[in-house]
Coordinates of C-alpha atoms and ligand atoms in Angstrom, one line a residue:
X281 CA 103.5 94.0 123.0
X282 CA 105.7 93.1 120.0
X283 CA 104.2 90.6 117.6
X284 CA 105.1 87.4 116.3
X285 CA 104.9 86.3 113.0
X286 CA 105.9 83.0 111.5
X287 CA 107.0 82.6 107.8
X288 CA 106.6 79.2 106.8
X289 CA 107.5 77.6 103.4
X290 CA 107.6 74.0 102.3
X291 CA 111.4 72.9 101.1
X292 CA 111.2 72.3 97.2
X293 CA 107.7 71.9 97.5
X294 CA 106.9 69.7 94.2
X295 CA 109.5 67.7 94.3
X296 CA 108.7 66.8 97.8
X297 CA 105.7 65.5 97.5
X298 CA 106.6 63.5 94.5
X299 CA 109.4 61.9 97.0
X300 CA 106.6 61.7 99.9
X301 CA 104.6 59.7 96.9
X302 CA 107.7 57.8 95.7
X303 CA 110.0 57.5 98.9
X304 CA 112.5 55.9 96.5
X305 CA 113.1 59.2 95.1
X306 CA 114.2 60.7 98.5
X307 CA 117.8 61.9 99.0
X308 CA 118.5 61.5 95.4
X309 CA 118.9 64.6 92.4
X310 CA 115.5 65.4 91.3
X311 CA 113.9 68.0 89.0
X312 CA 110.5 68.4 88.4
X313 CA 109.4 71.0 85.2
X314 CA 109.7 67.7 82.7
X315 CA 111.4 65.7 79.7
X316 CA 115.0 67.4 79.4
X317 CA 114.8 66.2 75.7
X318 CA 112.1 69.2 75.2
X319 CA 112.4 72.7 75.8
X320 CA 111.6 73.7 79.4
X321 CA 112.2 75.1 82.9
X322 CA 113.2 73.5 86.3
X323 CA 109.9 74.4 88.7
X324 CA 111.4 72.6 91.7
X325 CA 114.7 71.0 92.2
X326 CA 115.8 69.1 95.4
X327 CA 118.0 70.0 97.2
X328 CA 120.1 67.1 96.1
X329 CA 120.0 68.6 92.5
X330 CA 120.8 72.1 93.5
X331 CA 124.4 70.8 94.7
X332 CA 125.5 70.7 91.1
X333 CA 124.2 74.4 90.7
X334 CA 120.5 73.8 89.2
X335 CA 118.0 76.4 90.5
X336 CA 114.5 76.7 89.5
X337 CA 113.9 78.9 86.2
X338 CA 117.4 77.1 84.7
X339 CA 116.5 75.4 81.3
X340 CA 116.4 71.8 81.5
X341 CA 118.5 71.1 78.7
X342 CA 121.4 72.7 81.1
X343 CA 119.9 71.4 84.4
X344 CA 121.1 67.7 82.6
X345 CA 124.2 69.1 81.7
X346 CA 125.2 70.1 84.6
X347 CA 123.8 66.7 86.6
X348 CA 122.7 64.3 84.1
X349 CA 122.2 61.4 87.0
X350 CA 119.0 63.5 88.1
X351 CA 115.7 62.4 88.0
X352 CA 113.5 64.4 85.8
X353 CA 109.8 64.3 86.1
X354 CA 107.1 66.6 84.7
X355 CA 104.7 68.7 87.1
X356 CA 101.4 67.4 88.3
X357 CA 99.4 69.9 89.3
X358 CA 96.4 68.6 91.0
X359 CA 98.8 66.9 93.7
X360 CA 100.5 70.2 94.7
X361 CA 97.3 72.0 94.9
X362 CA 95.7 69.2 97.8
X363 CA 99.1 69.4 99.8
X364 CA 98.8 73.0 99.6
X365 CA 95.4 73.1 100.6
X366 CA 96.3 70.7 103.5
X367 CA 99.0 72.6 104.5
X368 CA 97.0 75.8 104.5
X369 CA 94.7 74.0 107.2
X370 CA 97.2 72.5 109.4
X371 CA 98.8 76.0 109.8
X372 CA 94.9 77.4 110.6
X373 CA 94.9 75.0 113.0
X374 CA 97.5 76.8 114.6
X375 CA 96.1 80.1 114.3
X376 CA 93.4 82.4 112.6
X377 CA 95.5 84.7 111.1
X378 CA 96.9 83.0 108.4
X379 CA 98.2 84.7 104.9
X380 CA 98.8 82.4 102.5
X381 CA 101.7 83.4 99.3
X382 CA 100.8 80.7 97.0
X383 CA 101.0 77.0 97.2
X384 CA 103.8 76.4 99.7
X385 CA 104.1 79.4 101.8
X386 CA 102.6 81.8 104.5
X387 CA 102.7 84.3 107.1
X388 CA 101.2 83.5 110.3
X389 CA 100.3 86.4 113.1
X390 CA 101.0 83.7 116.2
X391 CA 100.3 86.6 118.8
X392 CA 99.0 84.9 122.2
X393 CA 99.1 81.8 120.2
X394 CA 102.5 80.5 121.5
X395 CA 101.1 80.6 125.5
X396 CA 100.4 76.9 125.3
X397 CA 103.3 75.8 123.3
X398 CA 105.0 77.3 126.0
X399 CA 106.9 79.5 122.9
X400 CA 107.3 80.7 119.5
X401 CA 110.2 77.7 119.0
X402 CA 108.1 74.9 120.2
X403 CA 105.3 76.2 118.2
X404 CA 107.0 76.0 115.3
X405 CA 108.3 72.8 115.9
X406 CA 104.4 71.7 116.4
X407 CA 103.5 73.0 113.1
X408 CA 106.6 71.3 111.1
X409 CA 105.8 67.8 113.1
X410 CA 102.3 67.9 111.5
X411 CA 103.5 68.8 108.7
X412 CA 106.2 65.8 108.2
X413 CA 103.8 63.6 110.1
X414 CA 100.8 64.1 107.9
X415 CA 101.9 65.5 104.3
X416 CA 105.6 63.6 104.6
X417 CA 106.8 67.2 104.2
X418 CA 109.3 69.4 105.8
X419 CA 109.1 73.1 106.5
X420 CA 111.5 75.8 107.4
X421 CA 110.1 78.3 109.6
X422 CA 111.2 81.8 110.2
X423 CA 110.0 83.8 113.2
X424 CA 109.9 87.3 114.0
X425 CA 108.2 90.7 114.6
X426 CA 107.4 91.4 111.7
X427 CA 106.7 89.9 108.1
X428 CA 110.2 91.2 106.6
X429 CA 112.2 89.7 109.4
X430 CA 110.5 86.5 109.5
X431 CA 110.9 86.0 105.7
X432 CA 114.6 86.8 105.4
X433 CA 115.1 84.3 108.5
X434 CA 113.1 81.6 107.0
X435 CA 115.0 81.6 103.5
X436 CA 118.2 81.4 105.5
X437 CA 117.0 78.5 107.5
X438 CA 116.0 76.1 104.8
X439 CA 116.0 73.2 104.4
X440 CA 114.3 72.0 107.3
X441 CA 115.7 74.7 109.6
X442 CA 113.6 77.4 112.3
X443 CA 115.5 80.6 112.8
X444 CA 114.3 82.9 115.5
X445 CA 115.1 86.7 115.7
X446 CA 113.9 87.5 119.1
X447 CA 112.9 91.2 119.9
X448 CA 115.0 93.9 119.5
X449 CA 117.5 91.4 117.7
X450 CA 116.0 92.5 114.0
X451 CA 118.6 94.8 113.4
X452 CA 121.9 92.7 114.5
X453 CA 120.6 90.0 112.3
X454 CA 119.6 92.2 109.3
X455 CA 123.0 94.1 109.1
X456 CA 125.9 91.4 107.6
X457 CA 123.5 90.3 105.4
X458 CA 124.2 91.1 101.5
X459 CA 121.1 93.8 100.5
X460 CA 120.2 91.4 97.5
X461 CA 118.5 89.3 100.8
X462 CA 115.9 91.8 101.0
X463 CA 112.7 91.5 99.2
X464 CA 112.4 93.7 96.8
X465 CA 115.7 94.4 95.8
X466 CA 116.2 93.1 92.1
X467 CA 119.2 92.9 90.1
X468 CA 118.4 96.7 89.3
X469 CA 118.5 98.2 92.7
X470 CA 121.5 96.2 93.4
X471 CA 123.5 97.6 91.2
X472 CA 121.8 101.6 91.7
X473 CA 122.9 100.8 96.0
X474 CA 126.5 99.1 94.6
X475 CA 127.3 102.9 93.1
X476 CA 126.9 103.8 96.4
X477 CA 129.3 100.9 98.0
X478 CA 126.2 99.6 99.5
X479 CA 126.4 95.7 99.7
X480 CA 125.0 94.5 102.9
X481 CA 121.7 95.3 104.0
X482 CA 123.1 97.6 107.4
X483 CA 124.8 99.5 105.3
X484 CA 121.2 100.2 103.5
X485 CA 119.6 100.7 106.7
X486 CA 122.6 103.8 107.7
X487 CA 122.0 105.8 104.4
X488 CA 120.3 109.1 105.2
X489 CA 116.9 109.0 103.7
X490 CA 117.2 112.2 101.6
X491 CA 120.1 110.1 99.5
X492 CA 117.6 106.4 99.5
X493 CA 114.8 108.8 97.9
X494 CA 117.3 111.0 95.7
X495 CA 118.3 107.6 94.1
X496 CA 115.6 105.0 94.5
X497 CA 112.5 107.2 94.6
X498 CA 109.6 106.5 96.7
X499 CA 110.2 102.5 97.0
X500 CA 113.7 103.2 98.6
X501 CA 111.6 104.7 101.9
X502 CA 109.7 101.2 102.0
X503 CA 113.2 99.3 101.5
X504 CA 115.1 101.2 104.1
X505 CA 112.3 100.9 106.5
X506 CA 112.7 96.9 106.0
X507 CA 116.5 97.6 106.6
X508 CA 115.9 98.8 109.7
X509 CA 113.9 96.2 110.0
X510 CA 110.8 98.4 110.5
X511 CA 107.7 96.5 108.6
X512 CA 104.4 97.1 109.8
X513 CA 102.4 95.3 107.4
X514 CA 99.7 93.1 109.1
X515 CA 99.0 89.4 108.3
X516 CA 95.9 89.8 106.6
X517 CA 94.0 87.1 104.6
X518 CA 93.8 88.0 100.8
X519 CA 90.7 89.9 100.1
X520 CA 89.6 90.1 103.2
X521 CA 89.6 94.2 104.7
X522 CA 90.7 93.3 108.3
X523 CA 91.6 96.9 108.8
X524 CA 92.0 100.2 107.3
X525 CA 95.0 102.6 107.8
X526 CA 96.1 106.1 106.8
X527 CA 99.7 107.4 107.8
X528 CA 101.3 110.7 106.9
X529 CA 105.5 111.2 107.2
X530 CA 105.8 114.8 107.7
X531 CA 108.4 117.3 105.4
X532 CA 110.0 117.9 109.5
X533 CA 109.9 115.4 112.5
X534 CA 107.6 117.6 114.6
X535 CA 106.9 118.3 118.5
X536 CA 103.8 120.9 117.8
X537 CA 100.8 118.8 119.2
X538 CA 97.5 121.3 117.4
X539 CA 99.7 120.2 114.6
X540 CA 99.3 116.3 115.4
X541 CA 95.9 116.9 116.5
X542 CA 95.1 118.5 113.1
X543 CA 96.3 116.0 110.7
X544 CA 94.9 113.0 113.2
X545 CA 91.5 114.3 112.2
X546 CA 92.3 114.6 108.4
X547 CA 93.5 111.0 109.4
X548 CA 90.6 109.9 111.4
X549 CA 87.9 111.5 108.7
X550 CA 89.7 109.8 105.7
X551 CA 90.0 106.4 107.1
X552 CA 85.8 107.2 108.5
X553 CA 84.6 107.6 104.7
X554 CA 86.2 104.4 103.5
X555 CA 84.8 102.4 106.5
X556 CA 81.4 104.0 105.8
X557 CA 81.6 103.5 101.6
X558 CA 81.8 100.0 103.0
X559 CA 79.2 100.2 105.1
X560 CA 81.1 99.2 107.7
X561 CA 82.1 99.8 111.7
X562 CA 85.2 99.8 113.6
X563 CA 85.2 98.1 117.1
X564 CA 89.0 98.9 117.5
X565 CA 90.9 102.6 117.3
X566 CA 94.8 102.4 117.1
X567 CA 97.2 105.4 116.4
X568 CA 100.8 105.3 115.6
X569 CA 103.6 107.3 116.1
X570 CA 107.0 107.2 114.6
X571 CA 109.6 109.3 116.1
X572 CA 112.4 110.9 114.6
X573 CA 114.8 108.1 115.6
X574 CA 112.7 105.9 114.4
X575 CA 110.9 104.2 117.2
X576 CA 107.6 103.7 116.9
X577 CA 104.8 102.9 119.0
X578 CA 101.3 101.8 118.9
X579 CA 98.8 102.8 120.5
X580 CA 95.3 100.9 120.6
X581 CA 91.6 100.8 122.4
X582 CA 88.4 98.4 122.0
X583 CA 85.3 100.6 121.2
X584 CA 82.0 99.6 123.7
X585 CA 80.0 99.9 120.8
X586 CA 81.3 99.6 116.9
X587 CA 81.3 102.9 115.3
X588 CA 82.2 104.7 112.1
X589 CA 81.4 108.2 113.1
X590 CA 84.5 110.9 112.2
X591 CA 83.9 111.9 115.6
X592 CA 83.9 109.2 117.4
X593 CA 86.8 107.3 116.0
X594 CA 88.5 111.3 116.5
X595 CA 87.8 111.0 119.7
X596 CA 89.5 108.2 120.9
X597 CA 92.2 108.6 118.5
X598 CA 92.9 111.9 120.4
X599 CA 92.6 110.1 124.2
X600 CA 95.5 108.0 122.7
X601 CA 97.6 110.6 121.2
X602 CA 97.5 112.8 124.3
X603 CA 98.3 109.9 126.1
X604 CA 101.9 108.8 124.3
X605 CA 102.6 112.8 124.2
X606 CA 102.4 112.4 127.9
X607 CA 104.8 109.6 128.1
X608 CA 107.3 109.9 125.8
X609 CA 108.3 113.7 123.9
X610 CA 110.4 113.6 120.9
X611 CA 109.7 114.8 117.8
X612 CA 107.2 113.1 115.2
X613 CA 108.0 112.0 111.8
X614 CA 104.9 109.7 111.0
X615 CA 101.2 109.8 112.7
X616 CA 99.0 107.3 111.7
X617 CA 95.5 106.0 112.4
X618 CA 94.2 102.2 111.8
X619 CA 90.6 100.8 112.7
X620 CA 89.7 97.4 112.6
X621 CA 87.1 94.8 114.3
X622 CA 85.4 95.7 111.5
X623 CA 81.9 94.9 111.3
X624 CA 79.2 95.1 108.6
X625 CA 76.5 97.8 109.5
X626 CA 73.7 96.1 108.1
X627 CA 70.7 98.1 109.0
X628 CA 69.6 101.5 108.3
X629 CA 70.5 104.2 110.5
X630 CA 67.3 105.3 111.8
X631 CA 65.9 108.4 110.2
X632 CA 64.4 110.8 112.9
X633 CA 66.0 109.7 115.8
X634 CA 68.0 112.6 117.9
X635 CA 70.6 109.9 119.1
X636 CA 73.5 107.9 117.9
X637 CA 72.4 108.0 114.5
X638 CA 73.1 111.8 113.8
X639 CA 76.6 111.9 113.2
X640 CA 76.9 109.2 111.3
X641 CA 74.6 110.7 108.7
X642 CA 75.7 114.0 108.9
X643 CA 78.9 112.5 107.8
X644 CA 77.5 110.0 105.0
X645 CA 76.0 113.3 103.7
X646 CA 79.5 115.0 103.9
X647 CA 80.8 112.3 102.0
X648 CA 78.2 112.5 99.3
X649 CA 79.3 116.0 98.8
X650 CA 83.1 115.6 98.8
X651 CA 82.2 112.6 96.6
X652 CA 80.7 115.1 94.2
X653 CA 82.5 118.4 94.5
X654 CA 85.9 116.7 95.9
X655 CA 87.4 116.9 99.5
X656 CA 87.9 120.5 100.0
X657 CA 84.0 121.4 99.3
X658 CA 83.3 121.0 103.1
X659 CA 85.5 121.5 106.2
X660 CA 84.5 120.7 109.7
X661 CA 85.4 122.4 112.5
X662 CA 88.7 120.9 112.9
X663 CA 90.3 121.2 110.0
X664 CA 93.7 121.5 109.5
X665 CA 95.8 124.7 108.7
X666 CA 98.6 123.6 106.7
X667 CA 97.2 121.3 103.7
X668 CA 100.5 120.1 102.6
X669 CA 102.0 118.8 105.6
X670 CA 103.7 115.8 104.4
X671 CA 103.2 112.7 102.0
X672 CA 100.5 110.0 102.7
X673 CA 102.1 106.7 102.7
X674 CA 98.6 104.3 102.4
X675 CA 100.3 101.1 104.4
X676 CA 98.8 99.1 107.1
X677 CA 99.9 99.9 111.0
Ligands
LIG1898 P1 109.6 77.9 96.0 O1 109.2 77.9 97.5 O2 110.3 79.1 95.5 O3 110.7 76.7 95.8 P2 110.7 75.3 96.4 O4 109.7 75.0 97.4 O5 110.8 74.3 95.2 O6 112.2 75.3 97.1 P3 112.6 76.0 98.4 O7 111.4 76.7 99.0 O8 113.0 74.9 99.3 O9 113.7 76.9 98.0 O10 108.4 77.6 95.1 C1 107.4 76.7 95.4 C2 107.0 75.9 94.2 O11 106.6 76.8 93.2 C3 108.1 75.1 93.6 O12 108.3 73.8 94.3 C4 107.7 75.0 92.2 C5 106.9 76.2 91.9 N1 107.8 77.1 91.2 C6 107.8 77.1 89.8 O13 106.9 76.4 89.2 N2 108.6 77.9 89.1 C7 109.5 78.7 89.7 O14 110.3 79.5 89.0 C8 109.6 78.7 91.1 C9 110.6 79.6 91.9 C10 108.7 77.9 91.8
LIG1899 MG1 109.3 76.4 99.0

């Protein structure tokens, strides 16, 4: 099931509430960052203001040149930080899965949310009518299937807008757009990609990989996957380990399955020992699977019983890769594993028992060793043949 994902961010945020405060001020130039006499920056400048070209960063000293019928006020704090924070609840009214990106912005996961809105649209419009209705603030809300897509649509839509890239839309939208619309591209990058006539972000996405890598280095994969409009970042609250992932892009896309199953179990056993140096268990085993044209699929199951055995989470990660060989065969050019529900194992594992407990301390003991000695001082039975199969990319599913 595709996700959705909302990006939400207030339209300029400070000097919005200072209108919602003084109504007066509404519809009119206004800049807040200060006294133009002193030196200074524009923080937030309404929309109003940005018709005579000032942008936030510009010196205020120009920012009065350039529209010296503005309003300028100086930044108080305090009130932006108790809008945010009741703006961060509204939106976790809406859902649990919130991320917020400082004061003014965040990426909701809306997934199953929507059902009672009846849609994605009419819960966004839900979420900028409480907005208005209770902070006096408006919103522009970008939604998508991913956090890259929802982003880009949101910073087109402001002020006040929603912009919705349905499913399967994310490329046809992304294309026209000039590359400098992507996050991440800086003025440096810009001008590398102009070198290679590349202005608009489809023309990104078609560059053969070999040449994104040869000129932008290991970033340039990340980029072009967000091109494509590939991004499979999770929402995930800040400090909080919702889940924990391991992918691997192979040197060659490939259709050899002992080969998949090998480097699943490297997978599975790498993402085991940080769940256990957590002292944690996974309720939920998903794989992923990125073919050489780039689609890619996910694959997921609930656990009856949290675990954080290698072989256990091997196991099931196996059930799911057999299954998607079964249904689809093209070559692979990315496996990865992700476990999440993650839950805190809070009591000893039982010494003597012969039971459940054995594995996961023959494994806490492996990973005492490989702690010590480094990862190659023990194999298991499954290990792989070929060590250097690929890169590890460490990115969420
Ligand atoms: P932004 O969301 O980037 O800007 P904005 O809300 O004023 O305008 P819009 O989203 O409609 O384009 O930043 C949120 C707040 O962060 C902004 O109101 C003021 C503060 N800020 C600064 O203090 N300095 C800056 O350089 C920027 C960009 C923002
Ligand atoms: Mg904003």
């Amino acid at each position: 099931m595709a996700r959705c994902i909302f990006h939400i961010d207030l339209d300029a945020f400070f000097v919005s509430v200072e209108q919602a405060l003084d109504p007066g001020l509404k519809g009119k130039p206004m800049i807040v960052g200060g006294d133009p006499e002193r030196r200074g920056v524009v923080a937030s400048a309404s929309y109003e203001a940005r018709y005579f070209g000032i942008q936030a960063g510009m010196a205020l000293s120009r920012a009065r040149c350039l529209c010296p019928q503005a309003t300028f006020i100086r930044a108080h704090f305090s009130r932006y930080k108790e809008a945010s924070a009741k703006f961060m609840e509204i939106l976790g009214d809406f859902s649990p899965h919130i991320e917020p990106l400082g004061l003014d912005e965040a990426y909701l996961d809306v997934t199953g949310y929507e059902e009672p809105y009846g849609s994605p649209r009419q819960l966004a419009l839900a979420i900028k009518g409480r907005v208005f209705k209770e902070l006096g603030l408006t919103a522009s809300v970008g939604i998508g299937t991913c956090k890259i897509v929802a982003k880009i649509a949101s910073d087109l839509c402001k002020p006040d807008g929603l912009l919705e890239i349905a499913p399967g839309e994310e490329q046809a939208f992304l294309n026209p757009l000039p590359v400098d619309k992507l996050p991440g591209v800086g003025k440096k990058t810009e001008q590398t990609l102009k070198e290679l006539d590349i202005t608009t972000i489809g023309e990104l996405a078609s560059l053969p990989l070999d040449m994104v890598k040869k000129r932008l280095g290991t970033p340039g994969i990340v980029l072009h996957s967000y091109a494509r409009g590939i991004d499979d970042r999770e929402v995930q609250a800040p400090g909080e380990t919702k889940s924990i992932s391991q992918e691997l892009t192979f040197t060659r896309d490939t259709l050899d399955r002992n080969f998949l199953e090998a480097n699943l179990h490297i997978l599975c056993q790498e993402v085991c020992q940080e769940l256990r140096s957590q002292n944690k268990s996974a309720k939920c085993v998903a794989i992923k699977l990125r073919y050489a044209d780039f689609e890619t699929i996910t694959r997921q199951v609930t656990l009856n019983n949290a675990g954080n055995a290698n072989r256990v989470i091997f196991t099931e990660a196996l059930k799911l890769l057999h299954k998607a060989l079964t249904q689809q065969r093209k070559p692979v050019r990315l496996i990865g594993v992700r476990i999440s529900g993650l839950l805190v194992t809070d009591k000893q594992l039982p010494m003597f028992d012969s039971g459940t407990g054995k594995p996961e301390r023959l494994d806490k003991a492996i990973d005492k060793i490989r702690k010590k000695y480094g990862p190659v001082a023990i194999k298991t039975g499954n290990g792989i043949s070929s060590e250097s199969s690929g890169e590890t990319l460490n990115t969420n599913l």
